Amino acid sequence: IDQSREFRIDTRPQRKGTLSATATAAAAGNLRAKASTRTTVTAPALSLTKSGPAVRYVGRPAQYTIRVTNNGNAPAENTIVRDIVPAGMDILERSDKGEASSSGAEWRLGTLDPGASNRLSIRLMPRDPGTFTNKARASAVCADDVEASAKTRVAGVAAILLEVSDETDPLEV
């Protein structure tokens, strides 16, 4: 009797690379069958860096640079970078058609190919003195979210006002 039976096993890979699977079937009468397969698993892997000034003065703009890179071996589809602007700072400008969002700025980059990177920037104006942490977050389909931040100490400007007035003229000799 010629019979066959099909089995299906759903798996979820835990890492990228070449994975192999082997199935063995055994039956009465010392019958054995063996089959194997190799599968290449690809995945995007985002990395994110953020840099900015360590010290700024109130009323002086601060420029921050964000770089997102796909270090994986698959395209990072629907890549989005979000910059979370801290309270006490206002957005002056965003590069590359960045859009305003409820938390700061957002860039919709589309697909980022393996090995490709994108450089973005944002200029902020500090309103208050203090230490501010400007954070950025990147996400894409099938990639882990990544974060980066830059810390800036904003100092107030010390000023002295000196007034001199001459109230009585002419002076007697």
PDB file of C-alpha atoms in Angstrom:
ATOM      1  CA  ILE A   1       0.000   0.000   0.000  1.00  0.00           C
ATOM      2  CA  ASP A   2       1.454   3.310  -1.082  1.00  0.00           C
ATOM      3  CA  GLN A   3       0.524   5.974   1.493  1.00  0.00           C
ATOM      4  CA  SER A   4       1.931   9.318   2.549  1.00  0.00           C
ATOM      5  CA  ARG A   5       1.120  11.843   5.194  1.00  0.00           C
ATOM      6  CA  GLU A   6       2.095  15.483   5.334  1.00  0.00           C
ATOM      7  CA  PHE A   7       2.969  17.304   8.557  1.00  0.00           C
ATOM      8  CA  ARG A   8       3.292  21.058   8.942  1.00  0.00           C
ATOM      9  CA  ILE A   9       5.317  22.707  11.685  1.00  0.00           C
ATOM     10  CA  ASP A  10       5.256  26.481  12.071  1.00  0.00           C
ATOM     11  CA  THR A  11       8.416  27.956  13.532  1.00  0.00           C
ATOM     12  CA  ARG A  12       9.683  31.413  14.345  1.00  0.00           C
ATOM     13  CA  PRO A  13      13.414  32.044  13.895  1.00  0.00           C
ATOM     14  CA  GLN A  14      15.194  33.651  16.830  1.00  0.00           C
ATOM     15  CA  ARG A  15      18.113  35.044  14.812  1.00  0.00           C
ATOM     16  CA  LYS A  16      19.123  35.829  11.275  1.00  0.00           C
ATOM     17  CA  GLY A  17      21.450  33.589   9.274  1.00  0.00           C
ATOM     18  CA  THR A  18      21.255  30.174   7.624  1.00  0.00           C
ATOM     19  CA  LEU A  19      19.195  27.711   9.627  1.00  0.00           C
ATOM     20  CA  SER A  20      18.704  23.999   8.927  1.00  0.00           C
ATOM     21  CA  ALA A  21      15.988  21.570   9.941  1.00  0.00           C
ATOM     22  CA  THR A  22      15.939  17.781   9.682  1.00  0.00           C
ATOM     23  CA  ALA A  23      12.908  15.499   9.878  1.00  0.00           C
ATOM     24  CA  THR A  24      13.114  11.740  10.390  1.00  0.00           C
ATOM     25  CA  ALA A  25      10.272   9.239  10.014  1.00  0.00           C
ATOM     26  CA  ALA A  26      10.399   5.630  11.278  1.00  0.00           C
ATOM     27  CA  ALA A  27       7.965   2.742  10.866  1.00  0.00           C
ATOM     28  CA  ALA A  28       7.693  -0.935  11.690  1.00  0.00           C
ATOM     29  CA  GLY A  29       9.958  -3.258   9.765  1.00  0.00           C
ATOM     30  CA  ASN A  30      13.000  -1.017  10.285  1.00  0.00           C
ATOM     31  CA  LEU A  31      11.796   1.550   7.748  1.00  0.00           C
ATOM     32  CA  ARG A  32      13.356   4.991   7.941  1.00  0.00           C
ATOM     33  CA  ALA A  33      13.185   8.181   5.917  1.00  0.00           C
ATOM     34  CA  LYS A  34      15.100  11.388   6.471  1.00  0.00           C
ATOM     35  CA  ALA A  35      14.850  14.842   4.849  1.00  0.00           C
ATOM     36  CA  SER A  36      16.472  18.168   5.609  1.00  0.00           C
ATOM     37  CA  THR A  37      16.160  21.733   4.452  1.00  0.00           C
ATOM     38  CA  ARG A  38      18.121  24.944   4.805  1.00  0.00           C
ATOM     39  CA  THR A  39      16.495  28.337   5.186  1.00  0.00           C
ATOM     40  CA  THR A  40      18.173  31.723   5.076  1.00  0.00           C
ATOM     41  CA  VAL A  41      16.616  34.166   7.528  1.00  0.00           C
ATOM     42  CA  THR A  42      17.081  37.852   6.775  1.00  0.00           C
ATOM     43  CA  ALA A  43      16.201  40.777   8.996  1.00  0.00           C
ATOM     44  CA  PRO A  44      16.764  44.520   9.179  1.00  0.00           C
ATOM     45  CA  ALA A  45      18.740  45.792  12.182  1.00  0.00           C
ATOM     46  CA  LEU A  46      18.576  49.498  12.924  1.00  0.00           C
ATOM     47  CA  SER A  47      21.198  51.515  14.773  1.00  0.00           C
ATOM     48  CA  LEU A  48      20.777  55.131  15.835  1.00  0.00           C
ATOM     49  CA  THR A  49      23.194  57.818  16.966  1.00  0.00           C
ATOM     50  CA  LYS A  50      22.466  61.343  18.139  1.00  0.00           C
ATOM     51  CA  SER A  51      24.885  64.181  18.774  1.00  0.00           C
ATOM     52  CA  GLY A  52      24.510  67.766  19.903  1.00  0.00           C
ATOM     53  CA  PRO A  53      26.223  70.485  21.908  1.00  0.00           C
ATOM     54  CA  ALA A  54      27.213  69.748  25.504  1.00  0.00           C
ATOM     55  CA  VAL A  55      26.648  73.379  26.589  1.00  0.00           C
ATOM     56  CA  ARG A  56      24.416  76.128  25.213  1.00  0.00           C
ATOM     57  CA  TYR A  57      23.124  79.477  26.480  1.00  0.00           C
ATOM     58  CA  VAL A  58      19.485  80.461  26.783  1.00  0.00           C
ATOM     59  CA  GLY A  59      18.412  82.065  23.505  1.00  0.00           C
ATOM     60  CA  ARG A  60      21.200  80.434  21.450  1.00  0.00           C
ATOM     61  CA  PRO A  61      20.168  77.681  18.999  1.00  0.00           C
ATOM     62  CA  ALA A  62      21.322  74.091  19.485  1.00  0.00           C
ATOM     63  CA  GLN A  63      21.835  71.840  16.438  1.00  0.00           C
ATOM     64  CA  TYR A  64      21.340  68.068  16.870  1.00  0.00           C
ATOM     65  CA  THR A  65      22.318  65.410  14.324  1.00  0.00           C
ATOM     66  CA  ILE A  66      20.601  62.025  14.102  1.00  0.00           C
ATOM     67  CA  ARG A  67      21.964  59.127  12.025  1.00  0.00           C
ATOM     68  CA  VAL A  68      19.905  55.997  11.418  1.00  0.00           C
ATOM     69  CA  THR A  69      21.592  52.988   9.763  1.00  0.00           C
ATOM     70  CA  ASN A  70      20.306  49.588   8.643  1.00  0.00           C
ATOM     71  CA  ASN A  71      23.032  47.133   9.721  1.00  0.00           C
ATOM     72  CA  GLY A  72      20.884  44.115   8.840  1.00  0.00           C
ATOM     73  CA  ASN A  73      20.749  41.975   5.714  1.00  0.00           C
ATOM     74  CA  ALA A  74      17.169  42.884   4.692  1.00  0.00           C
ATOM     75  CA  PRO A  75      15.490  46.192   3.831  1.00  0.00           C
ATOM     76  CA  ALA A  76      14.039  48.128   6.768  1.00  0.00           C
ATOM     77  CA  GLU A  77      10.584  48.980   5.462  1.00  0.00           C
ATOM     78  CA  ASN A  78       8.484  51.859   6.772  1.00  0.00           C
ATOM     79  CA  THR A  79      11.405  53.361   8.707  1.00  0.00           C
ATOM     80  CA  ILE A  80      10.303  56.158  11.023  1.00  0.00           C
ATOM     81  CA  VAL A  81      12.527  58.378  13.176  1.00  0.00           C
ATOM     82  CA  ARG A  82      10.959  60.399  15.995  1.00  0.00           C
ATOM     83  CA  ASP A  83      12.701  63.155  17.934  1.00  0.00           C
ATOM     84  CA  ILE A  84      11.263  63.856  21.382  1.00  0.00           C
ATOM     85  CA  VAL A  85      11.900  67.517  22.162  1.00  0.00           C
ATOM     86  CA  PRO A  86      12.198  68.250  25.890  1.00  0.00           C
ATOM     87  CA  ALA A  87      10.018  70.884  27.573  1.00  0.00           C
ATOM     88  CA  GLY A  88      11.913  74.160  27.723  1.00  0.00           C
ATOM     89  CA  MET A  89      13.079  73.950  24.093  1.00  0.00           C
ATOM     90  CA  ASP A  90      11.332  75.026  20.897  1.00  0.00           C
ATOM     91  CA  ILE A  91      11.820  73.662  17.372  1.00  0.00           C
ATOM     92  CA  LEU A  92      13.365  76.139  14.941  1.00  0.00           C
ATOM     93  CA  GLU A  93      13.781  73.824  11.933  1.00  0.00           C
ATOM     94  CA  ARG A  94      13.806  70.168  10.840  1.00  0.00           C
ATOM     95  CA  SER A  95      15.819  68.730   7.957  1.00  0.00           C
ATOM     96  CA  ASP A  96      14.624  66.463   5.147  1.00  0.00           C
ATOM     97  CA  LYS A  97      10.926  67.319   5.299  1.00  0.00           C
ATOM     98  CA  GLY A  98      10.575  66.352   8.945  1.00  0.00           C
ATOM     99  CA  GLU A  99       7.060  66.928  10.218  1.00  0.00           C
ATOM    100  CA  ALA A 100       5.837  68.313  13.517  1.00  0.00           C
ATOM    101  CA  SER A 101       4.438  65.701  15.905  1.00  0.00           C
ATOM    102  CA  SER A 102       2.863  65.846  19.355  1.00  0.00           C
ATOM    103  CA  SER A 103       6.222  65.078  20.999  1.00  0.00           C
ATOM    104  CA  GLY A 104       8.533  66.987  18.642  1.00  0.00           C
ATOM    105  CA  ALA A 105       9.437  65.912  15.109  1.00  0.00           C
ATOM    106  CA  GLU A 106       8.979  62.869  12.882  1.00  0.00           C
ATOM    107  CA  TRP A 107      10.631  61.686   9.668  1.00  0.00           C
ATOM    108  CA  ARG A 108       9.016  58.974   7.507  1.00  0.00           C
ATOM    109  CA  LEU A 109      11.975  57.592   5.554  1.00  0.00           C
ATOM    110  CA  GLY A 110      10.298  54.707   3.720  1.00  0.00           C
ATOM    111  CA  THR A 111      12.600  51.763   2.989  1.00  0.00           C
ATOM    112  CA  LEU A 112      16.199  51.817   4.216  1.00  0.00           C
ATOM    113  CA  ASP A 113      18.281  49.250   2.288  1.00  0.00           C
ATOM    114  CA  PRO A 114      20.888  47.038   4.023  1.00  0.00           C
ATOM    115  CA  GLY A 115      24.009  49.092   4.775  1.00  0.00           C
ATOM    116  CA  ALA A 116      22.246  52.388   4.007  1.00  0.00           C
ATOM    117  CA  SER A 117      22.026  55.279   6.441  1.00  0.00           C
ATOM    118  CA  ASN A 118      20.226  58.579   6.631  1.00  0.00           C
ATOM    119  CA  ARG A 119      21.424  61.755   8.358  1.00  0.00           C
ATOM    120  CA  LEU A 120      18.795  64.054   9.842  1.00  0.00           C
ATOM    121  CA  SER A 121      19.038  67.224  11.895  1.00  0.00           C
ATOM    122  CA  ILE A 122      16.910  69.399  14.123  1.00  0.00           C
ATOM    123  CA  ARG A 123      17.610  72.902  15.493  1.00  0.00           C
ATOM    124  CA  LEU A 124      16.167  73.753  18.879  1.00  0.00           C
ATOM    125  CA  MET A 125      16.012  77.001  20.834  1.00  0.00           C
ATOM    126  CA  PRO A 126      16.446  76.664  24.605  1.00  0.00           C
ATOM    127  CA  ARG A 127      14.069  78.918  26.602  1.00  0.00           C
ATOM    128  CA  ASP A 128      15.083  77.989  30.135  1.00  0.00           C
ATOM    129  CA  PRO A 129      18.345  77.122  31.901  1.00  0.00           C
ATOM    130  CA  GLY A 130      18.870  73.532  33.039  1.00  0.00           C
ATOM    131  CA  THR A 131      20.023  70.168  31.728  1.00  0.00           C
ATOM    132  CA  PHE A 132      17.978  68.787  28.847  1.00  0.00           C
ATOM    133  CA  THR A 133      18.034  65.315  27.283  1.00  0.00           C
ATOM    134  CA  ASN A 134      16.929  65.250  23.660  1.00  0.00           C
ATOM    135  CA  LYS A 135      15.896  61.704  22.673  1.00  0.00           C
ATOM    136  CA  ALA A 136      15.338  60.066  19.307  1.00  0.00           C
ATOM    137  CA  ARG A 137      13.713  56.721  18.478  1.00  0.00           C
ATOM    138  CA  ALA A 138      13.744  54.740  15.206  1.00  0.00           C
ATOM    139  CA  SER A 139      11.460  51.906  14.158  1.00  0.00           C
ATOM    140  CA  ALA A 140      10.850  49.778  11.052  1.00  0.00           C
ATOM    141  CA  VAL A 141       8.910  46.672  10.049  1.00  0.00           C
ATOM    142  CA  CYS A 142      10.540  43.505  11.501  1.00  0.00           C
ATOM    143  CA  ALA A 143      13.268  45.502  13.266  1.00  0.00           C
ATOM    144  CA  ASP A 144      13.714  46.189  16.964  1.00  0.00           C
ATOM    145  CA  ASP A 145      13.145  49.817  17.973  1.00  0.00           C
ATOM    146  CA  VAL A 146      16.323  51.707  18.866  1.00  0.00           C
ATOM    147  CA  GLU A 147      16.924  54.877  20.884  1.00  0.00           C
ATOM    148  CA  ALA A 148      19.672  57.456  21.224  1.00  0.00           C
ATOM    149  CA  SER A 149      19.973  60.688  23.173  1.00  0.00           C
ATOM    150  CA  ALA A 150      22.105  63.790  23.571  1.00  0.00           C
ATOM    151  CA  LYS A 151      22.346  65.782  26.793  1.00  0.00           C
ATOM    152  CA  THR A 152      22.800  69.569  26.767  1.00  0.00           C
ATOM    153  CA  ARG A 153      23.362  71.868  29.733  1.00  0.00           C
ATOM    154  CA  VAL A 154      21.719  75.217  29.089  1.00  0.00           C
ATOM    155  CA  ALA A 155      23.182  78.119  31.050  1.00  0.00           C
ATOM    156  CA  GLY A 156      21.556  81.461  31.674  1.00  0.00           C
ATOM    157  CA  VAL A 157      23.360  84.631  30.721  1.00  0.00           C
ATOM    158  CA  ALA A 158      24.547  86.766  33.622  1.00  0.00           C
ATOM    159  CA  ALA A 159      24.082  90.454  32.908  1.00  0.00           C
ATOM    160  CA  ILE A 160      24.838  93.618  34.824  1.00  0.00           C
ATOM    161  CA  LEU A 161      23.042  96.861  34.187  1.00  0.00           C
ATOM    162  CA  LEU A 162      24.814 100.058  35.096  1.00  0.00           C
ATOM    163  CA  GLU A 163      23.094 103.412  34.680  1.00  0.00           C
ATOM    164  CA  VAL A 164      24.742 106.761  35.115  1.00  0.00           C
ATOM    165  CA  SER A 165      22.688 109.898  35.134  1.00  0.00           C
ATOM    166  CA  ASP A 166      23.669 113.509  35.268  1.00  0.00           C
ATOM    167  CA  GLU A 167      20.789 115.309  36.951  1.00  0.00           C
ATOM    168  CA  THR A 168      22.109 118.734  37.786  1.00  0.00           C
ATOM    169  CA  ASP A 169      23.563 120.925  35.082  1.00  0.00           C
ATOM    170  CA  PRO A 170      25.538 123.147  35.022  1.00  0.00           C
ATOM    171  CA  LEU A 171      27.945 122.293  37.824  1.00  0.00           C
ATOM    172  CA  GLU A 172      29.220 125.023  40.097  1.00  0.00           C
ATOM    173  CA  VAL A 173      32.927 125.583  40.288  1.00  0.00           C
TER     174      VAL A 173
END
